[in-house]
XYZ file of C-alpha atoms in Angstrom:
352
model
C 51.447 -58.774 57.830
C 51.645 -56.066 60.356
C 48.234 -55.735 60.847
C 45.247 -57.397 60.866
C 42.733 -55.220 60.615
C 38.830 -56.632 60.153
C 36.611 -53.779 58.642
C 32.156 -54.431 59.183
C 30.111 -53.200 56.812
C 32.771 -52.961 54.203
C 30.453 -53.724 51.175
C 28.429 -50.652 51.869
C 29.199 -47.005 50.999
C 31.384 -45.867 53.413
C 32.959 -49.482 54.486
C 33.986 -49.839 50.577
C 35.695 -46.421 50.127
C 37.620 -47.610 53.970
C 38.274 -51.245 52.556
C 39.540 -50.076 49.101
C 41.950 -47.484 50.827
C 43.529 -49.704 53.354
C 43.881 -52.527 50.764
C 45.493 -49.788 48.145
C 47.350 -47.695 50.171
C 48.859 -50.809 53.388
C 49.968 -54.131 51.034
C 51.433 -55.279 54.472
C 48.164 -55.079 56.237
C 45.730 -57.885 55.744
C 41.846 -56.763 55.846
C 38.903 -58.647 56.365
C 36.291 -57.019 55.200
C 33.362 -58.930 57.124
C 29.775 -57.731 55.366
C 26.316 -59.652 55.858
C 25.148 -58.005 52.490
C 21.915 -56.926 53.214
C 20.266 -54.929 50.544
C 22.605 -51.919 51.458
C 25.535 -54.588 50.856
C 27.327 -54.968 47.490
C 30.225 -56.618 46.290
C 30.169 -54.713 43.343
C 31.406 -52.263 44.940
C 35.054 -53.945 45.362
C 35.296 -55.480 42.190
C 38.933 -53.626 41.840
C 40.369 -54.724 44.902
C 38.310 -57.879 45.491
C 41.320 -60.300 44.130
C 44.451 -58.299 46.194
C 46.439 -60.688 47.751
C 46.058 -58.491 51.155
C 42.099 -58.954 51.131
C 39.425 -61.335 52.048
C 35.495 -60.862 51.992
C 33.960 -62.947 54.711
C 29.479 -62.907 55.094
C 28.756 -63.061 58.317
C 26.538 -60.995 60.769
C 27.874 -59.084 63.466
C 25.230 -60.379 66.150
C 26.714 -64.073 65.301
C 29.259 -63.774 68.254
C 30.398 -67.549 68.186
C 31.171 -66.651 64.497
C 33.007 -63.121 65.192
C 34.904 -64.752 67.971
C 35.988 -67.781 65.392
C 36.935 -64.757 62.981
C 38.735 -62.879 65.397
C 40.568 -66.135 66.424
C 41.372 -67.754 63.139
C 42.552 -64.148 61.268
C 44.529 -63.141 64.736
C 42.264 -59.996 64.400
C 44.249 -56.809 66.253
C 42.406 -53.512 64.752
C 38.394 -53.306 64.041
C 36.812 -50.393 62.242
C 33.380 -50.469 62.807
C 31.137 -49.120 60.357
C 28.572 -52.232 60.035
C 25.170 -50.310 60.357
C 21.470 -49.768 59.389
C 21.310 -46.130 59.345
C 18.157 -45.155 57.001
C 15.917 -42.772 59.547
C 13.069 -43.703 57.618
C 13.334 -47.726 57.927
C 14.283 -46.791 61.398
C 11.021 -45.354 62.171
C 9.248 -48.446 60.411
C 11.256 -51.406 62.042
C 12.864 -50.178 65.199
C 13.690 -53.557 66.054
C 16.328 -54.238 63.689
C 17.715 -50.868 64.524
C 18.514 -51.997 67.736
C 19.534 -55.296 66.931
C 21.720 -54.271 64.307
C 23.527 -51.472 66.219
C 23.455 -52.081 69.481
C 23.825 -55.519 69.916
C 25.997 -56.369 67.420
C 28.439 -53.599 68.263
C 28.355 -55.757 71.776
C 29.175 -58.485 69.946
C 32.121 -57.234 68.247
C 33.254 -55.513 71.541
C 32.792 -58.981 73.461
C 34.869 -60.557 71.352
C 37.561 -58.055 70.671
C 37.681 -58.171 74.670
C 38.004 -61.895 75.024
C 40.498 -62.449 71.574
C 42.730 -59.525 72.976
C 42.597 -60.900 76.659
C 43.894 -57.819 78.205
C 46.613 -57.540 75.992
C 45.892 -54.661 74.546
C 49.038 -53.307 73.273
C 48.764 -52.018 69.443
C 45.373 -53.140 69.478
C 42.318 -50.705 68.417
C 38.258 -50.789 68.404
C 37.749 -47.803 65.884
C 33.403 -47.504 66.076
C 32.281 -45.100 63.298
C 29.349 -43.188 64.725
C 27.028 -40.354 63.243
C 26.031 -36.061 64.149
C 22.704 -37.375 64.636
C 23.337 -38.798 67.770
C 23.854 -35.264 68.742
C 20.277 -34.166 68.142
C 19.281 -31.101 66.427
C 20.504 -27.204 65.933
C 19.102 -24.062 65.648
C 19.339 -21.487 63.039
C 21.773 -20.002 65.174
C 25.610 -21.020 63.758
C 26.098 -23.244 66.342
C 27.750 -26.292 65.953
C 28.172 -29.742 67.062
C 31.464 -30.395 68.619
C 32.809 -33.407 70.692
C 31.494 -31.913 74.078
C 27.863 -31.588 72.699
C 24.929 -33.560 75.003
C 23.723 -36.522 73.163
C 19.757 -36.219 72.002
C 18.621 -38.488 69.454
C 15.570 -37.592 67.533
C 15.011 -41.279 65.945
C 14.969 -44.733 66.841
C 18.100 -44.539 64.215
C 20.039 -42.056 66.137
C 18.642 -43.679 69.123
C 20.403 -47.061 68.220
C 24.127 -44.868 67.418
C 23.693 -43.577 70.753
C 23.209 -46.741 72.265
C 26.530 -48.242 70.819
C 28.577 -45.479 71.412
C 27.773 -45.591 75.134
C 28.437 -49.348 74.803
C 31.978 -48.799 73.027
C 32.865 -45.930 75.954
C 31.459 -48.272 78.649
C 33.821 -51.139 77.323
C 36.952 -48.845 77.781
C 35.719 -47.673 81.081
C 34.862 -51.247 82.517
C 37.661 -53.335 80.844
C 40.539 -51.053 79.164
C 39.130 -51.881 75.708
C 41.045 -49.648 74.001
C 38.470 -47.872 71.955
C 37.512 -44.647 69.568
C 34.847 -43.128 68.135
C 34.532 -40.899 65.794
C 31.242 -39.225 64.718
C 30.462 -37.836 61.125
C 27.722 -35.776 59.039
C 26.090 -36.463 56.191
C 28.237 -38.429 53.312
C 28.223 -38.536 49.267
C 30.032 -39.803 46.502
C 30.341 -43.234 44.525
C 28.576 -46.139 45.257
C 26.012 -44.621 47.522
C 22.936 -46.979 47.863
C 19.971 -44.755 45.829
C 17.503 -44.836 48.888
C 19.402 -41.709 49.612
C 18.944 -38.479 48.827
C 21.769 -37.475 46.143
C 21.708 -40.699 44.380
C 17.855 -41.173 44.573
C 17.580 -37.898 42.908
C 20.315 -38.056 40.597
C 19.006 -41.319 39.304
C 15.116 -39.541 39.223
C 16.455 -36.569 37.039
C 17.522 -39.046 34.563
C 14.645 -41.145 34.723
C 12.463 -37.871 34.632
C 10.556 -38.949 37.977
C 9.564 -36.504 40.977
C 12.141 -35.730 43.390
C 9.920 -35.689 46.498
C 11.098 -33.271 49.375
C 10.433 -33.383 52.992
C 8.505 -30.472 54.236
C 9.858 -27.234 52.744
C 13.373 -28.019 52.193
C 14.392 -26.125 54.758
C 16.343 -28.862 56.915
C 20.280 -28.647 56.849
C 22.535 -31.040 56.825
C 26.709 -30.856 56.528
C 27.887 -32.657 53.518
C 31.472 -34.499 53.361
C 32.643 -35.947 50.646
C 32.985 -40.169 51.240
C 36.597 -40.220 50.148
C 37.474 -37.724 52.717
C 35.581 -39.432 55.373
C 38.025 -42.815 54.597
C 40.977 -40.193 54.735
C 39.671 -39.229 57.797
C 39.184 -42.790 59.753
C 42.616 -43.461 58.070
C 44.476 -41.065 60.044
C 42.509 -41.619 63.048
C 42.760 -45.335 63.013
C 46.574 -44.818 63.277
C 47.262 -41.362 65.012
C 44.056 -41.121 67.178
C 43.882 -40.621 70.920
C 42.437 -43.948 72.770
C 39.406 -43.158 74.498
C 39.224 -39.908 72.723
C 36.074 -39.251 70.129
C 36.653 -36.688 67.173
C 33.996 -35.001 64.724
C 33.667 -35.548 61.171
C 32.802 -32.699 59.053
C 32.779 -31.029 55.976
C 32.274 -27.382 57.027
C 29.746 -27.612 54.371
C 26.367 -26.910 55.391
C 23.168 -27.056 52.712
C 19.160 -26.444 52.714
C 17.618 -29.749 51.062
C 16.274 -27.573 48.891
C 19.447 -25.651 47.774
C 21.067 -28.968 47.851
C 18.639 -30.143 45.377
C 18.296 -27.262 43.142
C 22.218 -27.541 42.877
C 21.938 -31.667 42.056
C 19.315 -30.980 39.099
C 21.648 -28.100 37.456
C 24.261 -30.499 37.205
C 22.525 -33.547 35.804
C 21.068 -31.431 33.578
C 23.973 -29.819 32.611
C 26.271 -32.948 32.234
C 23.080 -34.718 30.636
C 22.962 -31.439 28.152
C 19.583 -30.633 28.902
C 18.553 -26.970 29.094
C 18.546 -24.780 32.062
C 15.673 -25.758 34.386
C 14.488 -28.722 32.404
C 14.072 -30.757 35.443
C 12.936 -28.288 37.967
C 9.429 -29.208 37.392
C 10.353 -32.730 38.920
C 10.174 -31.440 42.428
C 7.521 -32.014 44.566
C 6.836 -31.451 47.944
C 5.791 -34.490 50.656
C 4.698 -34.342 54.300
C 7.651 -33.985 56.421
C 9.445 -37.265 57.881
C 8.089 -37.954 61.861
C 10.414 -36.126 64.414
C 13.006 -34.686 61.443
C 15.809 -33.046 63.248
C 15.719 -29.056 61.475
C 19.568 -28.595 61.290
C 22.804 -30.450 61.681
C 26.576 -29.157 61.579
C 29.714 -30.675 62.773
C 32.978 -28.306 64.145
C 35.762 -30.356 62.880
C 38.331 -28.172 64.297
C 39.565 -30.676 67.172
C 40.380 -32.969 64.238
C 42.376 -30.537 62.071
C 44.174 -29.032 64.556
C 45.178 -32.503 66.318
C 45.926 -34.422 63.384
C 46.094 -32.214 60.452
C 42.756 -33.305 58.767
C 40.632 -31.257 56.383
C 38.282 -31.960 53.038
C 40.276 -32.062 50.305
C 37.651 -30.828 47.821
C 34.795 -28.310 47.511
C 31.138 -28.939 47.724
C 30.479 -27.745 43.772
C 33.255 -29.727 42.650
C 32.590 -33.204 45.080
C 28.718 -33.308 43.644
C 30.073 -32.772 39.753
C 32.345 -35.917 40.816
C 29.442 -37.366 42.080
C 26.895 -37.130 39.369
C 29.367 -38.176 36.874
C 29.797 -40.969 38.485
C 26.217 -42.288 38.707
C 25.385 -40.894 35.441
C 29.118 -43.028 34.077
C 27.528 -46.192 36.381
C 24.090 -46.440 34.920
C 24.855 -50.584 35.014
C 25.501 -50.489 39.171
C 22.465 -48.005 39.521
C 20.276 -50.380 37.397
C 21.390 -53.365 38.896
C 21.108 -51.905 42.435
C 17.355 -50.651 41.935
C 16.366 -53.754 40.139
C 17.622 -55.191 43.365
C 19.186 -58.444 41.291
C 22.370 -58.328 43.244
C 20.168 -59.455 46.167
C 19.012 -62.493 44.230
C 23.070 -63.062 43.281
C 24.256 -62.994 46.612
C 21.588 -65.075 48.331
C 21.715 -67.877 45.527
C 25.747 -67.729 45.492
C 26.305 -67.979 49.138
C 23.807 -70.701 49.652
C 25.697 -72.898 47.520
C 29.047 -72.656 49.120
């Protein structure tokens, strides 16, 4: 194999679009895909891939380092892509504490060990940490944007946590050559999104004919990038990327919540062949989440004119994609909200 590439978090969204392109699209490149499967955690997700010759699932938790070290050891372990995260605002705000756990000390973890496997020998070796906009803060109304120079200010003990790690991942460059990037993203959709979130939560509530409860007014923006795009992204990163450098992640593709959602119940009506407006009535409006950030937008320009990256596809047609998919899926969606994969997992792994 040429490399030997372990991927966290590659169960979850993001991590299983990342895992199922680097198995497809590198047959020489072994990838571990290392996952504790928490409830955002699903094998499910990999069932296409999950018997390639050129994969292998390991559960483990990041803030095990005697495990990651024995990992990093026993699979020779000389690229990481880090995207093994909580990152739900709200849980944040509930349960700091495994925020900070989670994020901060097991991206030491990982770091310590990539440091002590690699030895100083750091020649074709790679600590790729996947990061978020919201460390960033918040924007005006004002068509600014976020850009790799932009002062870090995090809102939430979630952002708070990303923050954190980066700093750790720059400090580990700075201290011991670790070489390290990190790339920082907006908001993501697409296939096998877990349904806490906002597109698949209300997809699946338009079918189910249940409220779709918005923050505030609707009036906070977020930039929305299409998941496979992202992994396209990290892709060409991963192998072309400056060491020590960090590059935005955008889709140049900024929404109101409430436009967003408006947009999300003409389609499921439309591919469900319900009438115009039938589910309009389903929104309703909640008190707004504590310390909600009013606007984000990432400037992907450094990134396309570097390395040639783009999104491939536009928003209209990347949320048809996407509702088709969850409203093709209704067995994942049912099986994710019925939260029975949990049960699976636990009762599967405790007999090995």
């Amino acid at each position: 194999m040429k490399r030997n590439i372990l991927i966290t978090g590659g169960a979850g969204f993001i991590g299983s679009h990342v895992v199922r392109l680097f198995v497809t699209k590198y047959p020489d490149y072994h990838i571990i895909n290392l996952d504790k499967l928490t409830y955002a955690g699903n094998l499910a997700n990999l069932k296409d891939i999950e018997n390639a010759p050129n994969y292998t699932f390991i559960r483990e938790d990041i803030c095990n380092y005697d495990a990651i070290k024995e990992i990093f050891k026993q699979y020779d372990i000389n690229g990481v892509i880090h995207l093994a995260a909580e990152s739900h605002v709200d849980r944040s705000i509930k349960d700091p504490f495994i925020f900070a756990k989670t994020n901060v000390l097991g991206t030491i973890s990982l770091l310590q060990a990539a440091k002590d496997s690699w030895n100083g020998n750091y020649e074709g070796k790679l600590f790729y940490h996947i990061s978020t906009d919201e460390v960033y803060g918040a924007l005006q109304f004002d068509g600014t944007l976020f850009t790799e120079e932009t002062k870090y200010d995090p809102h939430s003990p979630y952002s708070a946590s990303k923050a954190s790690s980066d700093h750790f991942v720059r400090a580990f460059h700075d201290t011991y050559g670790l070489p390290t990037i990190i790339t920082n993203c907006s908001n993501n959709y697409g296939p096998y999104q877990f349904p806490e979130k906002l597109i698949p939560l209300f997809i699946n509530n338009i079918r189910h004919g249940k409220p779709l409860p918005v923050y505030g007014k609707g009036e906070n923006v977020r930039d929305w990038l299409y998941v496979v795009d992202h992994a396209r992204a990290i892709d060409l990163i991963f192998h072309k990327g400056k060491i020590a450098d960090n590059y935005n992640i955008g889709g140049f593709n900024e929404w109101k919540n409430i436009d967003l959602i408006k947009v999300i119940i003409k389609t499921v009506d439309k591919l469900l062949g319900n009438p115009v407006g039938t589910s309009d009535h389903l929104i309703t409006y909640v008190t707004d989440r504590a310390g909600h950030d009013l606007r984000y937008a990432i400037d992907s320009t450094k990134l396309k004119n570097e390395l040639g990256w783009e999104p491939s596809l536009q928003f209209e047609e990347g949320i048809e994609k996407t509702v088709r998919w969850y409203l093709d899926n209704q067995e994942w969606m049912d099986n994710i909200t019925s939260g029975e994969y949990e049960k699976y997992y636990d009762e599967m792994y405790r007999n090995r």
